[in-house]
Coordinates of C-alpha atoms in Angstrom, one line a residue:
X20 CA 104.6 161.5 97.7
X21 CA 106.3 163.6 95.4
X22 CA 109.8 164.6 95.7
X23 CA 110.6 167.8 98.1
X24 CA 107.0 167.5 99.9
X25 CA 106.9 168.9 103.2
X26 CA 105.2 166.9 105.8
X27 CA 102.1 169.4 106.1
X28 CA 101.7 168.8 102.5
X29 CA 101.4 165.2 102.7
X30 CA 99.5 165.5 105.7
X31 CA 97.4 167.3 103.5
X32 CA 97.3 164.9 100.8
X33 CA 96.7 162.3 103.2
X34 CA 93.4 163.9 104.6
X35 CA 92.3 165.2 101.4
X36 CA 92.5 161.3 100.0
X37 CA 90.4 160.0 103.1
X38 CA 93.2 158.5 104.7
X39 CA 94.1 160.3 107.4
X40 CA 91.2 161.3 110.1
X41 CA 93.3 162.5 112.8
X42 CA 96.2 164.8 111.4
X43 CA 97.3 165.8 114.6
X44 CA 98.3 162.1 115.7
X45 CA 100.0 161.5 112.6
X46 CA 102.3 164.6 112.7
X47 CA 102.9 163.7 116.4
X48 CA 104.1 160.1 115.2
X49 CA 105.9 161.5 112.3
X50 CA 108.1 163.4 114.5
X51 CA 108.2 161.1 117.4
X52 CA 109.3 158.3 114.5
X53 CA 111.7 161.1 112.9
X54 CA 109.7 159.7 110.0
X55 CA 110.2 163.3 108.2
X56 CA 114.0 162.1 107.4
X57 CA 113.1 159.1 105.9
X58 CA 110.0 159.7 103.7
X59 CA 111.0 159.0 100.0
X60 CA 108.9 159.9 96.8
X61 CA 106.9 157.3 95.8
X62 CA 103.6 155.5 95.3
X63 CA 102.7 154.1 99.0
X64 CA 100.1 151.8 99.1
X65 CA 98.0 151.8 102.4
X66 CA 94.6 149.8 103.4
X67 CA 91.1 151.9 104.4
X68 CA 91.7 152.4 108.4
X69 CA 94.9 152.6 108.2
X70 CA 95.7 154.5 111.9
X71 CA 98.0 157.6 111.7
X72 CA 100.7 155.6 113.2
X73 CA 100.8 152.7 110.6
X74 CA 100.9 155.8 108.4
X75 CA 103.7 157.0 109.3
X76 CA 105.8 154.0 109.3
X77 CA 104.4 153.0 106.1
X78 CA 106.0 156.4 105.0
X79 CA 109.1 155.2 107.0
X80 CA 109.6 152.3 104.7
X81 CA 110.4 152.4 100.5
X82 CA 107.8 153.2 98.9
X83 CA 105.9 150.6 96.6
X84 CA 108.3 149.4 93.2
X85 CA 107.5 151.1 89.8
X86 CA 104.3 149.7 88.0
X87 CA 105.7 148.0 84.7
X88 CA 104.3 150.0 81.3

């Protein structure tokens, strides 16, 4: 997620990495969650079948630590 993403662009981003098969449940989580006030920029790391839900809450948390150089 990079910083000032809107949530159609990561929705994007999310479908165009094969995570996300059903955009339209994911933005209705996002804003049932208010997920859209807490999504931070970051590196998220989610699993293959990952439903839109568990998406957005993943987004909901902070997102993974920095990888050491």
């Amino acid at each position: 997620i990079e910083p000032g993403q809107t949530v159609t662009e990561i929705k994007e981003s999310l479908v165009d990495a094969g995570l996300l098969d059903d955009p339209s449940a994911f933005q209705y989580a996002v804003v049932r969650d208010r997920v859209d006030q807490l999504i931070k920029a970051g590196t998220y790391t989610m699993g293959a079948g990952i439903t839109p839900a568990a998406i957005a809450s993943r987004l909901a948390a902070d997102p993974d630590p920095p990888t050491p150089v």
